[in-house]
Amino acid sequence: MILDPSSSSAARFSDVFTALMVFAGAIVLLVLGLVVVYCTRYRAGSGADRSGRLVHVGKLEALAIGAMAVTFGALFVWAAKLYFDNATPPADARTIYIVARQWMWKVEHPGGRREINELHIPIGEPVRLVMISQDVIHSFFIPRFRLKQDVLPTRYTTLWFVAYEPGEFHLFCSQYCGADHSQMRGTVVAMEPAEFQRWLGPSPMVPAPVPGTPGTPQGGLAAGGRSVFFALGCNACHVPGASVRAPRLDGIWDRPIALRNGQTVTGDEQYIRESILDPNAKISAGYTPPSLMPTYRGTVTPEQITQLIEFIKSLRDGWPPGLSPVQHPSQTGEKP
Amino acid sequence: MTTLPAAVRQESYLAEGRTIRSWLLSVDHKRIAILYLVAITGLFVIGGFAAMLIRVHLLTPQGALVSKEEYNRLFTLHGTTMVWFFLIPSIPTVLGNFLLPLMVGARDLAFPRLNLASWYVFVAGGCVAMAAMFAGGVDTGWTFYTPYSTRFASPAVVLLLLGIFIAGFSSIFTGLNFIVTTHTMRVPGLTWLRLPLFVWSLYATSLVLVLATPVLAIVLVLLGVERLWGVGIFDPALGGDPVLFQHLFWFYSHPAVYIMILPGMGVVSEIIPCFARRPIFGYRFVAMSSLAIAVLSFLVWGHHMFVSGQSIYASMAFSILSFLVAVPSAIKVFNWTFTLRKGTIRLRTPMLYALGFVGLFTIGGLTGLFVASLPVDVHVHDTYFIIAHFHYIMVGGAVMAYLGGMHFWWPKISGRMYPEGWGVFSAVLMFIGFNLTFFPQFILGYEGMPRRYATYPAEFQVLNVLSTAGASILGVAYVAPLVYFLWSLRSPPTAAPNPWGARGLEWQTTSPPPPENFVAPPIVADTPYDYDHPAPEDPTHG
């Protein structure tokens, strides 16, 4: 058995698994031991003493129930606390997008590098996977990391971990998804951080439309998202100074957004995706339904949505000056 | 307890009529039990054959026998047949049908014609389901997860859903019949706390059958409606939510696990006191734990969904409830074990099965704690660890108990004794074969092999070969009882009314019983486990 913790999640698994093995092993030995001893000692025809049987049955049973309740309760609290404390990824985790479909894993790094059925990650750094499916439910399973999460077609699910050792590990689909389910496998390549940076490649910057303002990484998801933003006509409403009033996109990433119904949501992947596909689901404060925005369901691919998300992320500190309907990138030669 | 009147031997229910018609139109619960026995044995052979093909296929990493598509159909056939057409009906409809009226001293179940109707409904459901799987082929797995089942699977899936839907009514009819019988048909003196534990377990099972099966029916109808008319319920492309299906499905299917195991617990609670010659230890606790399990079984469905994306708070609630359900199960194990203490133990075939049950159920139950723990389940979910876990409960538990019960009551059912030597041989063989088949699967799952894989990485091959070797032994061990039970029918029905010296009311009548069960109403003096005082008819053997 492999009990060496190869990742943060594997360490948690091993602790609880080992404790349960000790507990279960003790109970199995106790029960089987008693059965064997009793069946031998009290076999028909043996001269064993059969007098002095147990009385106080109720007290004995109550004791057993109490002991079990305490043991199970303690095991639960410990395991659940480990799970709960590690449910939220650290804020600085590296985000990687996973799109699952029958029968492959598509991986997108924010810098623009894409892979299929391979996932390269750096060790010693929290990695957060944001996953969605294009068809049925799949499940992203790295046995070596003792980690698994279903990948749904309806919304993003996430998974995070820190890999501790370099190496190549299995990636399996563990939720039955049709004919080639057992072929929906891949490899996770955990690398030293420097090597990982080399693998990611250089990320040259695209100069911003106006000189002197921050640009976006070339070929990165955010740059792709900017093209999608113009290609789909989002810029008609969602840029500063547009003729139609629309909720702002700058500064919403990872910040609270007030809704018309008084609730507050966080500007995260889930919210952005939902607002693109179902603009009426969450109406921002100050706007009245129905939303003027049409749904982009069926028009926009999962990859384009992740690009748009990365683009909106890049607007966290405000719009780069000059990005407005007047200066459409097509005028500067950039293909939508 | 009274001795059996040494009256002339009554004509048995078996001799009541010899035509096919006399069987197919009989409303005698004992004959209907035999009808069920024939039906579920046939279905068990189909499901078992699929299992053998699966194990042979998995001998090599690329798959040794069939295509991926065929493999996916095979595990769907195996799972669907075994769950709905063998395990759920097995003990209740065969042993329960035969024994419940005898154990409560009644002439029949409360609704004899409903009982016959439920058999026909079951057979109709079975035929529709088998037609779907053999004529069309269904590859969804027995869990029918959406949106795969509604958008991608072959259209035959609707026919299979219909078959299971129909069979569900049979479950509901049987459950109602058992509940009403237990309430209204007990002979005078048979108070609730004198009921055999098998009756308690059937009662708890019936409550679950009646309350959970309608939910399954609703889910299956919703699936069919989405599939046939494109109404968006579960399919996200139609605006539905696929995870909703999982909630509804497991709301039935987790209680269904207890439908399968509770009757087996009841059987073991009858066998162990009889062959240990000791009253059951903690009768009330064993009886009430059946009810506790039935109630808690409705509150743990979410532990199938820890990695489905459900809320972390829901997961924690389902985790603690799953730990809780282990308490009444563990109480039963301790009570069975303590019943052996200071007994006079005879290791006859039924006892070997019962002790096998205790051991294998203990392992199955304890591994349930592993999968109830959140950090562990996140790894082992949907791997062979789960396969091994529930086969320890379903095969090591439910099937062992079913076969133990069949051996225990075979003299009562058929009037013949089975051959003891062959019985012991196949019970031991089954224990060995079972462990060799399924223990390696715990390790496979721990190492990460996902379930429902037609092909697998080469490093998993050794354990898969071991498992297949065990399955071959298990196969032989299943064929043996089928052969010697049938063989025993060649000799005349000469079994004694009470060959085991047991105390239940069913042993107060002849073997096999007359059509009306009891010539004179049986007399109840104590619990059915009064083994401390020797009964006059105690056998000399042993």
JSON list of N, CA, C and O in Angstrom, two decimals, chain B residues 102-127:
[
{"chain": "B", "resi": 102, "resn": "LEU", "atom": "N", "xyz": [-46.89, -18.67, 8.32]},
{"chain": "B", "resi": 102, "resn": "LEU", "atom": "CA", "xyz": [-46.58, -19.77, 9.24]},
{"chain": "B", "resi": 102, "resn": "LEU", "atom": "C", "xyz": [-46.04, -19.24, 10.56]},
{"chain": "B", "resi": 102, "resn": "LEU", "atom": "O", "xyz": [-46.39, -19.72, 11.64]},
{"chain": "B", "resi": 103, "resn": "MET", "atom": "N", "xyz": [-45.20, -18.22, 10.49]},
{"chain": "B", "resi": 103, "resn": "MET", "atom": "CA", "xyz": [-44.57, -17.70, 11.71]},
{"chain": "B", "resi": 103, "resn": "MET", "atom": "C", "xyz": [-45.56, -16.96, 12.60]},
{"chain": "B", "resi": 103, "resn": "MET", "atom": "O", "xyz": [-45.33, -16.86, 13.81]},
{"chain": "B", "resi": 104, "resn": "VAL", "atom": "N", "xyz": [-46.61, -16.40, 11.99]},
{"chain": "B", "resi": 104, "resn": "VAL", "atom": "CA", "xyz": [-47.60, -15.72, 12.84]},
{"chain": "B", "resi": 104, "resn": "VAL", "atom": "C", "xyz": [-48.81, -16.61, 13.08]},
{"chain": "B", "resi": 104, "resn": "VAL", "atom": "O", "xyz": [-49.80, -16.17, 13.64]},
{"chain": "B", "resi": 105, "resn": "GLY", "atom": "N", "xyz": [-48.72, -17.86, 12.64]},
{"chain": "B", "resi": 105, "resn": "GLY", "atom": "CA", "xyz": [-49.79, -18.81, 12.90]},
{"chain": "B", "resi": 105, "resn": "GLY", "atom": "C", "xyz": [-51.05, -18.56, 12.09]},
{"chain": "B", "resi": 105, "resn": "GLY", "atom": "O", "xyz": [-52.16, -18.85, 12.53]},
{"chain": "B", "resi": 106, "resn": "ALA", "atom": "N", "xyz": [-50.88, -18.00, 10.88]},
{"chain": "B", "resi": 106, "resn": "ALA", "atom": "CA", "xyz": [-52.04, -17.67, 10.06]},
{"chain": "B", "resi": 106, "resn": "ALA", "atom": "C", "xyz": [-52.20, -18.68, 8.95]},
{"chain": "B", "resi": 106, "resn": "ALA", "atom": "O", "xyz": [-51.28, -19.45, 8.63]},
{"chain": "B", "resi": 107, "resn": "ARG", "atom": "N", "xyz": [-53.36, -18.65, 8.32]},
{"chain": "B", "resi": 107, "resn": "ARG", "atom": "CA", "xyz": [-53.61, -19.56, 7.24]},
{"chain": "B", "resi": 107, "resn": "ARG", "atom": "C", "xyz": [-52.98, -19.05, 5.95]},
{"chain": "B", "resi": 107, "resn": "ARG", "atom": "O", "xyz": [-52.56, -19.82, 5.09]},
{"chain": "B", "resi": 108, "resn": "ASP", "atom": "N", "xyz": [-52.92, -17.76, 5.77]},
{"chain": "B", "resi": 108, "resn": "ASP", "atom": "CA", "xyz": [-52.33, -17.19, 4.55]},
{"chain": "B", "resi": 108, "resn": "ASP", "atom": "C", "xyz": [-51.96, -15.74, 4.85]},
{"chain": "B", "resi": 108, "resn": "ASP", "atom": "O", "xyz": [-52.16, -15.27, 5.98]},
{"chain": "B", "resi": 109, "resn": "LEU", "atom": "N", "xyz": [-51.48, -15.03, 3.84]},
{"chain": "B", "resi": 109, "resn": "LEU", "atom": "CA", "xyz": [-51.29, -13.60, 3.99]},
{"chain": "B", "resi": 109, "resn": "LEU", "atom": "C", "xyz": [-52.66, -12.92, 4.04]},
{"chain": "B", "resi": 109, "resn": "LEU", "atom": "O", "xyz": [-53.68, -13.53, 3.72]},
{"chain": "B", "resi": 110, "resn": "ALA", "atom": "N", "xyz": [-52.67, -11.65, 4.38]},
{"chain": "B", "resi": 110, "resn": "ALA", "atom": "CA", "xyz": [-53.93, -10.94, 4.51]},
{"chain": "B", "resi": 110, "resn": "ALA", "atom": "C", "xyz": [-54.67, -10.85, 3.18]},
{"chain": "B", "resi": 110, "resn": "ALA", "atom": "O", "xyz": [-55.89, -10.95, 3.13]},
{"chain": "B", "resi": 111, "resn": "PHE", "atom": "N", "xyz": [-53.91, -10.69, 2.08]},
{"chain": "B", "resi": 111, "resn": "PHE", "atom": "CA", "xyz": [-54.53, -10.54, 0.77]},
{"chain": "B", "resi": 111, "resn": "PHE", "atom": "C", "xyz": [-53.94, -11.57, -0.20]},
{"chain": "B", "resi": 111, "resn": "PHE", "atom": "O", "xyz": [-53.04, -11.25, -0.97]},
{"chain": "B", "resi": 112, "resn": "PRO", "atom": "N", "xyz": [-54.47, -12.80, -0.18]},
{"chain": "B", "resi": 112, "resn": "PRO", "atom": "CA", "xyz": [-53.86, -13.86, -1.01]},
{"chain": "B", "resi": 112, "resn": "PRO", "atom": "C", "xyz": [-53.89, -13.54, -2.51]},
{"chain": "B", "resi": 112, "resn": "PRO", "atom": "O", "xyz": [-52.94, -13.83, -3.22]},
{"chain": "B", "resi": 113, "resn": "ARG", "atom": "N", "xyz": [-54.99, -12.97, -2.98]},
{"chain": "B", "resi": 113, "resn": "ARG", "atom": "CA", "xyz": [-55.06, -12.71, -4.43]},
{"chain": "B", "resi": 113, "resn": "ARG", "atom": "C", "xyz": [-54.12, -11.58, -4.84]},
{"chain": "B", "resi": 113, "resn": "ARG", "atom": "O", "xyz": [-53.52, -11.61, -5.90]},
{"chain": "B", "resi": 114, "resn": "LEU", "atom": "N", "xyz": [-53.99, -10.59, -3.97]},
{"chain": "B", "resi": 114, "resn": "LEU", "atom": "CA", "xyz": [-53.02, -9.52, -4.23]},
{"chain": "B", "resi": 114, "resn": "LEU", "atom": "C", "xyz": [-51.60, -10.11, -4.31]},
{"chain": "B", "resi": 114, "resn": "LEU", "atom": "O", "xyz": [-50.76, -9.69, -5.11]},
{"chain": "B", "resi": 115, "resn": "ASN", "atom": "N", "xyz": [-51.38, -11.13, -3.48]},
{"chain": "B", "resi": 115, "resn": "ASN", "atom": "CA", "xyz": [-50.08, -11.79, -3.46]},
{"chain": "B", "resi": 115, "resn": "ASN", "atom": "C", "xyz": [-49.80, -12.44, -4.82]},
{"chain": "B", "resi": 115, "resn": "ASN", "atom": "O", "xyz": [-48.71, -12.28, -5.39]},
{"chain": "B", "resi": 116, "resn": "LEU", "atom": "N", "xyz": [-50.80, -13.14, -5.36]},
{"chain": "B", "resi": 116, "resn": "LEU", "atom": "CA", "xyz": [-50.61, -13.76, -6.68]},
{"chain": "B", "resi": 116, "resn": "LEU", "atom": "C", "xyz": [-50.44, -12.68, -7.74]},
{"chain": "B", "resi": 116, "resn": "LEU", "atom": "O", "xyz": [-49.57, -12.78, -8.62]},
{"chain": "B", "resi": 117, "resn": "ALA", "atom": "N", "xyz": [-51.25, -11.62, -7.63]},
{"chain": "B", "resi": 117, "resn": "ALA", "atom": "CA", "xyz": [-51.13, -10.53, -8.60]},
{"chain": "B", "resi": 117, "resn": "ALA", "atom": "C", "xyz": [-49.73, -9.94, -8.58]},
{"chain": "B", "resi": 117, "resn": "ALA", "atom": "O", "xyz": [-49.15, -9.63, -9.62]},
{"chain": "B", "resi": 118, "resn": "SER", "atom": "N", "xyz": [-49.15, -9.83, -7.39]},
{"chain": "B", "resi": 118, "resn": "SER", "atom": "CA", "xyz": [-47.83, -9.20, -7.31]},
{"chain": "B", "resi": 118, "resn": "SER", "atom": "C", "xyz": [-46.79, -10.08, -8.02]},
{"chain": "B", "resi": 118, "resn": "SER", "atom": "O", "xyz": [-45.83, -9.57, -8.59]},
{"chain": "B", "resi": 119, "resn": "TRP", "atom": "N", "xyz": [-47.00, -11.41, -8.00]},
{"chain": "B", "resi": 119, "resn": "TRP", "atom": "CA", "xyz": [-46.07, -12.27, -8.73]},
{"chain": "B", "resi": 119, "resn": "TRP", "atom": "C", "xyz": [-46.20, -12.01, -10.23]},
{"chain": "B", "resi": 119, "resn": "TRP", "atom": "O", "xyz": [-45.19, -11.87, -10.92]},
{"chain": "B", "resi": 120, "resn": "TYR", "atom": "N", "xyz": [-47.43, -11.92, -10.72]},
{"chain": "B", "resi": 120, "resn": "TYR", "atom": "CA", "xyz": [-47.62, -11.66, -12.15]},
{"chain": "B", "resi": 120, "resn": "TYR", "atom": "C", "xyz": [-47.04, -10.31, -12.54]},
{"chain": "B", "resi": 120, "resn": "TYR", "atom": "O", "xyz": [-46.41, -10.15, -13.60]},
{"chain": "B", "resi": 121, "resn": "VAL", "atom": "N", "xyz": [-47.25, -9.32, -11.71]},
{"chain": "B", "resi": 121, "resn": "VAL", "atom": "CA", "xyz": [-46.70, -8.00, -12.00]},
{"chain": "B", "resi": 121, "resn": "VAL", "atom": "C", "xyz": [-45.17, -8.06, -12.04]},
{"chain": "B", "resi": 121, "resn": "VAL", "atom": "O", "xyz": [-44.53, -7.51, -12.94]},
{"chain": "B", "resi": 122, "resn": "PHE", "atom": "N", "xyz": [-44.60, -8.81, -11.10]},
{"chain": "B", "resi": 122, "resn": "PHE", "atom": "CA", "xyz": [-43.14, -8.95, -11.06]},
{"chain": "B", "resi": 122, "resn": "PHE", "atom": "C", "xyz": [-42.63, -9.62, -12.33]},
{"chain": "B", "resi": 122, "resn": "PHE", "atom": "O", "xyz": [-41.66, -9.16, -12.96]},
{"chain": "B", "resi": 123, "resn": "VAL", "atom": "N", "xyz": [-43.29, -10.71, -12.74]},
{"chain": "B", "resi": 123, "resn": "VAL", "atom": "CA", "xyz": [-42.84, -11.43, -13.93]},
{"chain": "B", "resi": 123, "resn": "VAL", "atom": "C", "xyz": [-43.00, -10.55, -15.17]},
{"chain": "B", "resi": 123, "resn": "VAL", "atom": "O", "xyz": [-42.11, -10.51, -16.04]},
{"chain": "B", "resi": 124, "resn": "ALA", "atom": "N", "xyz": [-44.10, -9.80, -15.22]},
{"chain": "B", "resi": 124, "resn": "ALA", "atom": "CA", "xyz": [-44.29, -8.89, -16.37]},
{"chain": "B", "resi": 124, "resn": "ALA", "atom": "C", "xyz": [-43.16, -7.86, -16.41]},
{"chain": "B", "resi": 124, "resn": "ALA", "atom": "O", "xyz": [-42.56, -7.63, -17.46]},
{"chain": "B", "resi": 125, "resn": "GLY", "atom": "N", "xyz": [-42.86, -7.27, -15.25]},
{"chain": "B", "resi": 125, "resn": "GLY", "atom": "CA", "xyz": [-41.76, -6.30, -15.19]},
{"chain": "B", "resi": 125, "resn": "GLY", "atom": "C", "xyz": [-40.45, -6.93, -15.61]},
{"chain": "B", "resi": 125, "resn": "GLY", "atom": "O", "xyz": [-39.67, -6.35, -16.37]},
{"chain": "B", "resi": 126, "resn": "GLY", "atom": "N", "xyz": [-40.20, -8.15, -15.14]},
{"chain": "B", "resi": 126, "resn": "GLY", "atom": "CA", "xyz": [-38.97, -8.85, -15.48]},
{"chain": "B", "resi": 126, "resn": "GLY", "atom": "C", "xyz": [-38.88, -9.10, -16.98]},
{"chain": "B", "resi": 126, "resn": "GLY", "atom": "O", "xyz": [-37.82, -8.91, -17.59]},
{"chain": "B", "resi": 127, "resn": "CYS", "atom": "N", "xyz": [-39.99, -9.50, -17.60]},
{"chain": "B", "resi": 127, "resn": "CYS", "atom": "CA", "xyz": [-39.97, -9.78, -19.04]},
{"chain": "B", "resi": 127, "resn": "CYS", "atom": "C", "xyz": [-39.69, -8.50, -19.84]},
{"chain": "B", "resi": 127, "resn": "CYS", "atom": "O", "xyz": [-38.89, -8.51, -20.77]}
]
